[in-house]
Amino acid sequence: MSSSSGDLPPHLLHVLPTAESVELIGAFGGKLRHTLVTLDGTLPEGLQATSYIKPANNFPALEGLPLPGRMQKMARAMTAFDLVLTHGPGALDVAMAHTMFKDVMNLPALIHHEHDPDQKRSLKRTWYRRIALGKSAGIVVPGERLEEAALVDWQQPMGRVKRISPGIDTKAFAKKPKRDGFRLIKHPGEMWVGVWADSADQEGVSMLFRAFAEMETDWQLIVLGENIQTAALDAEIDRLELVDRVYFPGIPRDATKVIGLFDIFVKTAPCREFPVHLVEAMAAAVPVLAVRDGEADHLLAEANREWLFDANAESTLAANLRSLAQDKPLRSAIGEANRLRAVQELDRAKTIATFRRLYASAMKREF
């Protein structure tokens, strides 16, 4: 374990860092030193090499059998640092090496971060996580599904699991976008229902089309996302006679220029990953209609929670759309409640402060 002097900032080892890691590194500035282990050996986009930020040299390969010799090499590579931050399943061997040799080599604390639930449940990986994370100082998860997995499947103690939602710039989303600042122009008198769809959720999008078809003609449906438009959805649009009311503009380069133009935001599928676009809608003071899945219940303001609907409950979705469409003051009240909750609980500054406390506590050293 590094014996940092008071002259040098604490030294962190990042294994398979994410875009959020890059944001945190930038936010912490010169208060920490960073060495990053990536698959290609280069720094992630957004970072440049300095005396305080550098790629790892000669770190043991992340792939291979968890044999004692390989694990020992990994453990030895951690000794020069004050804190080890691992990310995702690809970094679990590093966590395993830490558990195996922490006491023998006096290794620094390790905090593991999981970002997305496993696509498929694997008993082998579940057991490996249980063992590998056995001596970690913390396990960071963004939402309810992963929190439940950490507590139940991986059998980690409650005090070790830290639920930290990814923060967003709530001030940026609070600014009302220009009506012509997006590739579509929102004309006076038009009202927009927005959805940021997943290409795998064709059934949910089709259900939304049918529910939307019952709304007045001054409402338009804006479907954001990549590779959403399919022949089957086009056929449904034709059948419902919505050709001039449904648009597929793709993925906006700047979400702040479009989310705030929505009068209602809809999420048609349960949350598999952390629903960042739902949070963006909250920050933009937009009321949300979403599938009741636990995650949305936790994130949304209390005033918005009664507008959640069960998966595949098309009639409820249609009724909720009609009710909100007919009541502008209600939409405004729910949207403002969402905005306040986003500012209080989901702002980027709050997230950065939470990570700062967590990392400082693990190192037993403030920065």
Short mmCIF file of C-alpha atoms in Angstrom, two decimals:
data_model
loop_
_atom_site.label_atom_id
_atom_site.label_comp_id
_atom_site.label_asym_id
_atom_site.label_seq_id
_atom_site.Cartn_x
_atom_site.Cartn_y
_atom_site.Cartn_z
CA MET A 1 0.00 0.00 0.00
CA SER A 2 1.28 3.43 -0.92
CA SER A 3 2.66 5.44 1.96
CA SER A 4 1.67 8.80 0.60
CA SER A 5 3.35 11.81 2.06
CA GLY A 6 1.55 15.02 2.69
CA ASP A 7 3.30 16.52 -0.35
CA LEU A 8 1.75 14.26 -2.98
CA PRO A 9 -1.99 13.80 -3.57
CA PRO A 10 -3.41 10.28 -3.09
CA HIS A 11 -2.80 7.94 -6.04
CA LEU A 12 -5.79 6.05 -7.49
CA LEU A 13 -5.73 3.03 -9.78
CA HIS A 14 -8.72 2.87 -12.15
CA VAL A 15 -9.40 -0.49 -13.81
CA LEU A 16 -11.64 -0.26 -16.90
CA PRO A 17 -12.86 3.27 -16.11
CA THR A 18 -16.09 4.57 -17.61
CA ALA A 19 -17.22 7.94 -18.98
CA GLU A 20 -18.41 8.75 -15.45
CA SER A 21 -14.88 8.04 -14.20
CA VAL A 22 -13.56 10.61 -16.66
CA GLU A 23 -16.03 13.19 -15.30
CA LEU A 24 -14.98 12.45 -11.72
CA ILE A 25 -11.29 12.69 -12.57
CA GLY A 26 -11.94 16.11 -14.11
CA ALA A 27 -14.01 17.22 -11.13
CA PHE A 28 -11.36 16.20 -8.58
CA GLY A 29 -8.67 18.12 -10.48
CA GLY A 30 -5.19 18.09 -8.99
CA LYS A 31 -6.36 16.76 -5.63
CA LEU A 32 -5.70 13.19 -6.79
CA ARG A 33 -3.28 11.31 -9.01
CA HIS A 34 -4.69 8.75 -11.43
CA THR A 35 -3.35 5.71 -13.25
CA LEU A 36 -5.79 4.05 -15.65
CA VAL A 37 -5.92 0.45 -16.87
CA THR A 38 -7.83 0.23 -20.17
CA LEU A 39 -8.24 -2.56 -22.71
CA ASP A 40 -6.13 -0.82 -25.36
CA GLY A 41 -3.62 0.76 -23.00
CA THR A 42 -4.59 4.34 -23.88
CA LEU A 43 -6.38 6.99 -21.89
CA PRO A 44 -10.17 7.26 -22.39
CA GLU A 45 -11.60 10.02 -24.55
CA GLY A 46 -11.63 13.30 -22.66
CA LEU A 47 -8.36 12.76 -20.78
CA GLN A 48 -4.84 13.80 -21.66
CA ALA A 49 -1.68 12.46 -20.10
CA THR A 50 -0.15 14.70 -17.44
CA SER A 51 2.04 14.19 -14.41
CA TYR A 52 -1.15 13.42 -12.47
CA ILE A 53 -2.98 11.35 -15.12
CA LYS A 54 -1.35 8.49 -17.00
CA PRO A 55 -2.09 5.08 -18.53
CA ALA A 56 -0.87 2.05 -16.63
CA ASN A 57 2.39 0.52 -17.81
CA ASN A 58 2.81 -3.26 -17.74
CA PHE A 59 -0.30 -3.96 -15.67
CA PRO A 60 -1.01 -7.73 -15.82
CA ALA A 61 -3.49 -8.85 -18.47
CA LEU A 62 -7.12 -8.62 -17.37
CA GLU A 63 -8.05 -11.82 -19.21
CA GLY A 64 -6.93 -15.30 -18.21
CA LEU A 65 -7.55 -18.02 -15.68
CA PRO A 66 -7.60 -16.91 -12.02
CA LEU A 67 -4.50 -18.93 -11.17
CA PRO A 68 -2.48 -18.04 -8.05
CA GLY A 69 0.54 -16.77 -9.98
CA ARG A 70 -1.53 -14.40 -12.13
CA MET A 71 -3.52 -13.22 -9.11
CA GLN A 72 -0.32 -12.53 -7.20
CA LYS A 73 1.04 -10.41 -10.06
CA MET A 74 -2.16 -8.38 -10.07
CA ALA A 75 -2.03 -7.91 -6.32
CA ARG A 76 1.58 -6.78 -6.47
CA ALA A 77 0.62 -4.21 -9.13
CA MET A 78 -1.83 -2.62 -6.67
CA THR A 79 0.64 -2.02 -3.87
CA ALA A 80 1.80 1.38 -5.14
CA PHE A 81 -1.64 2.96 -4.85
CA ASP A 82 -3.82 4.49 -2.16
CA LEU A 83 -7.13 3.26 -3.60
CA VAL A 84 -8.17 0.81 -6.34
CA LEU A 85 -11.35 1.45 -8.34
CA THR A 86 -12.61 -1.44 -10.47
CA HIS A 87 -15.44 -1.26 -12.99
CA GLY A 88 -17.71 -3.97 -14.35
CA PRO A 89 -17.35 -7.75 -14.83
CA GLY A 90 -14.12 -7.30 -16.80
CA ALA A 91 -12.35 -6.07 -13.66
CA LEU A 92 -13.51 -8.85 -11.32
CA ASP A 93 -10.19 -10.70 -11.52
CA VAL A 94 -8.52 -7.62 -10.04
CA ALA A 95 -11.06 -7.68 -7.22
CA MET A 96 -10.39 -11.40 -6.72
CA ALA A 97 -6.65 -10.80 -6.52
CA HIS A 98 -7.32 -8.08 -3.97
CA THR A 99 -9.41 -10.43 -1.83
CA MET A 100 -6.80 -13.20 -2.02
CA PHE A 101 -3.78 -11.07 -1.09
CA LYS A 102 -5.14 -8.00 0.71
CA ASP A 103 -3.95 -8.98 4.16
CA VAL A 104 -0.70 -10.63 3.10
CA MET A 105 0.44 -7.69 0.96
CA ASN A 106 -1.27 -4.90 2.91
CA LEU A 107 -3.12 -3.80 -0.20
CA PRO A 108 -5.02 -0.50 -0.42
CA ALA A 109 -8.80 -0.41 -0.18
CA LEU A 110 -10.74 -1.44 -3.29
CA ILE A 111 -14.13 -0.12 -4.39
CA HIS A 112 -15.93 -1.98 -7.16
CA HIS A 113 -18.43 -0.31 -9.49
CA GLU A 114 -21.15 -2.13 -11.44
CA HIS A 115 -23.03 -0.17 -14.07
CA ASP A 116 -25.36 -2.53 -15.97
CA PRO A 117 -27.19 -5.69 -14.92
CA ASP A 118 -25.97 -8.89 -16.54
CA GLN A 119 -27.72 -9.70 -19.80
CA LYS A 120 -28.04 -13.31 -18.69
CA ARG A 121 -27.97 -14.70 -15.18
CA SER A 122 -24.87 -16.84 -14.63
CA LEU A 123 -24.49 -18.91 -11.47
CA LYS A 124 -20.75 -19.13 -12.09
CA ARG A 125 -20.35 -15.35 -12.32
CA THR A 126 -22.63 -14.85 -9.31
CA TRP A 127 -20.47 -17.09 -7.13
CA TYR A 128 -17.29 -15.47 -8.48
CA ARG A 129 -18.60 -12.02 -7.53
CA ARG A 130 -19.52 -13.22 -4.04
CA ILE A 131 -15.92 -14.29 -3.42
CA ALA A 132 -14.11 -11.59 -5.39
CA LEU A 133 -15.88 -8.73 -3.59
CA GLY A 134 -15.43 -10.26 -0.15
CA LYS A 135 -12.85 -7.73 1.06
CA SER A 136 -13.91 -4.69 -0.94
CA ALA A 137 -14.48 -1.41 0.87
CA GLY A 138 -17.57 -0.68 -1.18
CA ILE A 139 -19.68 -1.77 -4.15
CA VAL A 140 -21.21 1.12 -6.09
CA VAL A 141 -24.41 0.53 -8.07
CA PRO A 142 -26.56 3.12 -9.86
CA GLY A 143 -30.05 1.75 -9.30
CA GLU A 144 -32.45 -0.65 -7.67
CA ARG A 145 -31.91 -3.73 -9.87
CA LEU A 146 -28.17 -3.84 -9.25
CA GLU A 147 -28.62 -2.96 -5.60
CA GLU A 148 -30.91 -5.97 -5.19
CA ALA A 149 -28.43 -8.16 -7.09
CA ALA A 150 -25.58 -7.04 -4.83
CA LEU A 151 -27.52 -7.67 -1.63
CA VAL A 152 -29.35 -10.86 -2.61
CA ASP A 153 -27.45 -12.63 -5.40
CA TRP A 154 -23.91 -11.59 -4.48
CA GLN A 155 -24.75 -11.70 -0.75
CA GLN A 156 -22.87 -8.52 0.10
CA PRO A 157 -23.54 -6.82 3.44
CA MET A 158 -25.84 -3.82 3.32
CA GLY A 159 -23.19 -1.44 4.61
CA ARG A 160 -20.87 -2.34 1.73
CA VAL A 161 -23.36 -1.65 -1.08
CA LYS A 162 -23.57 2.02 -2.06
CA ARG A 163 -26.37 3.15 -4.35
CA ILE A 164 -25.18 6.29 -6.14
CA SER A 165 -27.26 7.51 -9.07
CA PRO A 166 -25.34 9.05 -11.98
CA GLY A 167 -25.67 12.81 -11.70
CA ILE A 168 -26.68 15.15 -14.50
CA ASP A 169 -26.29 18.89 -15.03
CA THR A 170 -29.74 19.88 -13.82
CA LYS A 171 -29.12 23.58 -14.53
CA ALA A 172 -28.51 22.86 -18.21
CA PHE A 173 -31.81 20.98 -18.53
CA ALA A 174 -33.74 23.64 -16.59
CA LYS A 175 -33.19 26.14 -19.41
CA LYS A 176 -36.11 26.10 -21.84
CA PRO A 177 -34.82 25.14 -25.31
CA LYS A 178 -35.55 27.21 -28.41
CA ARG A 179 -38.41 25.88 -30.48
CA ASP A 180 -36.15 25.81 -33.56
CA GLY A 181 -32.95 24.71 -31.83
CA PHE A 182 -33.53 21.05 -32.67
CA ARG A 183 -33.70 19.38 -36.08
CA LEU A 184 -37.49 19.51 -35.74
CA ILE A 185 -39.30 22.81 -35.23
CA LYS A 186 -41.99 22.93 -32.57
CA HIS A 187 -44.63 25.21 -34.04
CA PRO A 188 -46.89 27.40 -31.90
CA GLY A 189 -49.90 25.45 -30.73
CA GLU A 190 -48.16 22.09 -31.04
CA MET A 191 -47.73 19.80 -28.06
CA TRP A 192 -45.11 17.07 -27.96
CA VAL A 193 -45.06 13.63 -26.37
CA GLY A 194 -41.47 12.42 -26.24
CA VAL A 195 -39.97 8.96 -25.85
CA TRP A 196 -36.33 7.90 -25.91
CA ALA A 197 -36.83 4.38 -27.12
CA ASP A 198 -34.72 1.24 -27.10
CA SER A 199 -34.46 -0.63 -30.40
CA ALA A 200 -35.28 -3.84 -28.49
CA ASP A 201 -38.60 -2.41 -27.26
CA GLN A 202 -40.62 -2.59 -30.47
CA GLU A 203 -43.71 -3.84 -28.63
CA GLY A 204 -43.62 -0.96 -26.15
CA VAL A 205 -43.23 1.64 -28.91
CA SER A 206 -46.08 0.06 -30.88
CA MET A 207 -48.26 0.17 -27.75
CA LEU A 208 -47.42 3.85 -27.35
CA PHE A 209 -48.48 4.50 -30.96
CA ARG A 210 -51.89 2.97 -30.29
CA ALA A 211 -52.33 4.93 -27.06
CA PHE A 212 -51.14 8.13 -28.73
CA ALA A 213 -53.62 7.69 -31.59
CA GLU A 214 -56.44 8.57 -29.18
CA MET A 215 -54.99 12.03 -28.47
CA GLU A 216 -56.05 15.26 -30.17
CA THR A 217 -54.38 16.12 -33.46
CA ASP A 218 -52.42 19.06 -32.04
CA TRP A 219 -50.21 16.52 -30.26
CA GLN A 220 -47.09 15.16 -31.99
CA LEU A 221 -45.03 12.12 -31.00
CA ILE A 222 -41.24 12.44 -31.09
CA VAL A 223 -39.39 9.11 -30.96
CA LEU A 224 -35.71 9.56 -30.07
CA GLY A 225 -33.18 6.75 -30.23
CA GLU A 226 -31.02 4.79 -32.62
CA ASN A 227 -32.39 2.29 -35.17
CA ILE A 228 -35.93 2.58 -33.83
CA GLN A 229 -37.85 2.94 -37.08
CA THR A 230 -38.71 -0.45 -38.59
CA ALA A 231 -41.05 -1.68 -41.31
CA ALA A 232 -43.38 -3.08 -38.66
CA LEU A 233 -43.63 0.26 -36.85
CA ASP A 234 -44.10 2.10 -40.14
CA ALA A 235 -46.98 -0.25 -40.93
CA GLU A 236 -48.54 0.45 -37.53
CA ILE A 237 -48.20 4.20 -38.12
CA ASP A 238 -49.93 3.83 -41.48
CA ARG A 239 -52.70 1.70 -39.97
CA LEU A 240 -53.33 4.28 -37.25
CA GLU A 241 -53.13 7.17 -39.74
CA LEU A 242 -50.33 8.87 -37.79
CA VAL A 243 -47.95 9.51 -40.69
CA ASP A 244 -47.95 13.29 -40.17
CA ARG A 245 -47.82 13.12 -36.35
CA VAL A 246 -44.96 10.70 -35.53
CA TYR A 247 -41.30 11.59 -36.09
CA PHE A 248 -38.02 9.67 -35.74
CA PRO A 249 -35.22 12.27 -35.48
CA GLY A 250 -32.63 9.80 -34.15
CA ILE A 251 -30.27 10.69 -31.31
CA PRO A 252 -29.79 14.40 -30.61
CA ARG A 253 -26.23 15.62 -30.24
CA ASP A 254 -27.32 17.73 -27.29
CA ALA A 255 -30.21 16.38 -25.22
CA THR A 256 -30.68 19.76 -23.52
CA LYS A 257 -31.95 21.18 -26.82
CA VAL A 258 -34.88 18.78 -27.09
CA ILE A 259 -35.93 17.19 -23.75
CA GLY A 260 -37.37 20.47 -22.47
CA LEU A 261 -39.57 20.77 -25.58
CA PHE A 262 -41.57 17.74 -24.49
CA ASP A 263 -44.87 18.32 -22.74
CA ILE A 264 -45.04 14.67 -21.63
CA PHE A 265 -42.20 12.15 -21.50
CA VAL A 266 -42.95 8.42 -21.80
CA LYS A 267 -40.84 5.40 -20.94
CA THR A 268 -42.40 2.28 -22.40
CA ALA A 269 -40.02 -0.40 -21.09
CA PRO A 270 -38.85 -1.41 -17.60
CA CYS A 271 -35.44 -0.04 -16.69
CA ARG A 272 -32.60 -2.44 -17.47
CA GLU A 273 -29.96 0.28 -17.13
CA PHE A 274 -30.14 3.47 -15.11
CA PRO A 275 -32.80 5.62 -16.88
CA VAL A 276 -30.72 8.74 -17.48
CA HIS A 277 -33.17 10.19 -20.03
CA LEU A 278 -36.02 9.90 -17.54
CA VAL A 279 -33.89 11.92 -15.10
CA GLU A 280 -33.16 14.47 -17.84
CA ALA A 281 -36.91 14.87 -18.37
CA MET A 282 -37.34 15.40 -14.64
CA ALA A 283 -34.64 18.10 -14.64
CA ALA A 284 -36.42 19.77 -17.56
CA ALA A 285 -39.66 19.92 -15.51
CA VAL A 286 -41.51 17.42 -17.71
CA PRO A 287 -44.15 15.03 -16.31
CA VAL A 288 -43.32 11.37 -16.92
CA LEU A 289 -45.40 8.33 -17.79
CA ALA A 290 -43.32 5.21 -17.16
CA VAL A 291 -43.61 1.51 -16.52
CA ARG A 292 -43.85 0.77 -12.81
CA ASP A 293 -40.61 -1.12 -12.18
CA GLY A 294 -39.22 0.05 -8.84
CA GLU A 295 -36.57 2.25 -10.42
CA ALA A 296 -39.04 4.85 -11.67
CA ASP A 297 -40.89 4.73 -8.33
CA HIS A 298 -37.66 5.57 -6.55
CA LEU A 299 -36.57 8.37 -8.87
CA LEU A 300 -39.73 10.29 -9.67
CA ALA A 301 -41.33 12.90 -7.46
CA GLU A 302 -44.19 11.65 -5.33
CA ALA A 303 -46.68 13.69 -7.37
CA ASN A 304 -45.63 11.79 -10.51
CA ARG A 305 -45.72 8.26 -9.10
CA GLU A 306 -49.49 7.83 -9.44
CA TRP A 307 -49.02 8.16 -13.21
CA LEU A 308 -46.92 5.02 -13.50
CA PHE A 309 -48.48 2.09 -15.33
CA ASP A 310 -47.94 -1.66 -15.37
CA ALA A 311 -46.03 -3.21 -18.25
CA ASN A 312 -48.27 -3.78 -21.29
CA ALA A 313 -51.15 -1.85 -19.65
CA GLU A 314 -52.07 -0.09 -22.87
CA SER A 315 -55.46 1.18 -21.68
CA THR A 316 -53.87 2.79 -18.59
CA LEU A 317 -51.19 4.45 -20.70
CA ALA A 318 -53.83 5.79 -23.10
CA ALA A 319 -55.99 7.10 -20.25
CA ASN A 320 -52.98 8.76 -18.57
CA LEU A 321 -51.93 10.42 -21.81
CA ARG A 322 -55.42 11.81 -22.34
CA SER A 323 -55.70 13.06 -18.76
CA LEU A 324 -52.37 14.87 -18.78
CA ALA A 325 -52.97 16.25 -22.27
CA GLN A 326 -56.17 17.91 -21.10
CA ASP A 327 -54.71 19.50 -17.96
CA LYS A 328 -51.80 21.91 -18.52
CA PRO A 329 -51.69 23.15 -14.87
CA LEU A 330 -51.40 19.54 -13.71
CA ARG A 331 -48.58 18.87 -16.17
CA SER A 332 -46.78 21.97 -14.91
CA ALA A 333 -47.22 21.01 -11.25
CA ILE A 334 -45.93 17.45 -11.78
CA GLY A 335 -43.07 18.71 -13.94
CA GLU A 336 -41.98 21.24 -11.32
CA ALA A 337 -42.08 18.56 -8.60
CA ASN A 338 -39.86 16.38 -10.78
CA ARG A 339 -37.44 19.26 -11.38
CA LEU A 340 -37.09 19.96 -7.66
CA ARG A 341 -36.44 16.29 -6.92
CA ALA A 342 -33.82 16.09 -9.68
CA VAL A 343 -32.04 19.16 -8.30
CA GLN A 344 -32.13 17.86 -4.73
CA GLU A 345 -31.24 14.21 -5.36
CA LEU A 346 -29.79 13.73 -8.85
CA ASP A 347 -27.62 16.75 -9.57
CA ARG A 348 -24.07 16.09 -10.75
CA ALA A 349 -22.56 18.21 -7.97
CA LYS A 350 -24.27 16.04 -5.35
CA THR A 351 -23.03 12.87 -7.06
CA ILE A 352 -19.45 14.16 -7.16
CA ALA A 353 -19.62 15.09 -3.46
CA THR A 354 -20.93 11.60 -2.62
CA PHE A 355 -18.08 9.91 -4.49
CA ARG A 356 -15.59 12.24 -2.83
CA ARG A 357 -16.81 11.21 0.64
CA LEU A 358 -16.80 7.52 -0.30
CA TYR A 359 -13.29 7.53 -1.72
CA ALA A 360 -11.90 9.65 1.13
CA SER A 361 -13.47 7.32 3.70
CA ALA A 362 -11.98 4.24 2.01
CA MET A 363 -8.50 5.81 1.99
CA LYS A 364 -8.96 7.34 5.44
CA ARG A 365 -7.61 10.50 3.90
CA GLU A 366 -9.41 13.66 2.83
CA PHE A 367 -8.76 15.31 -0.51
#
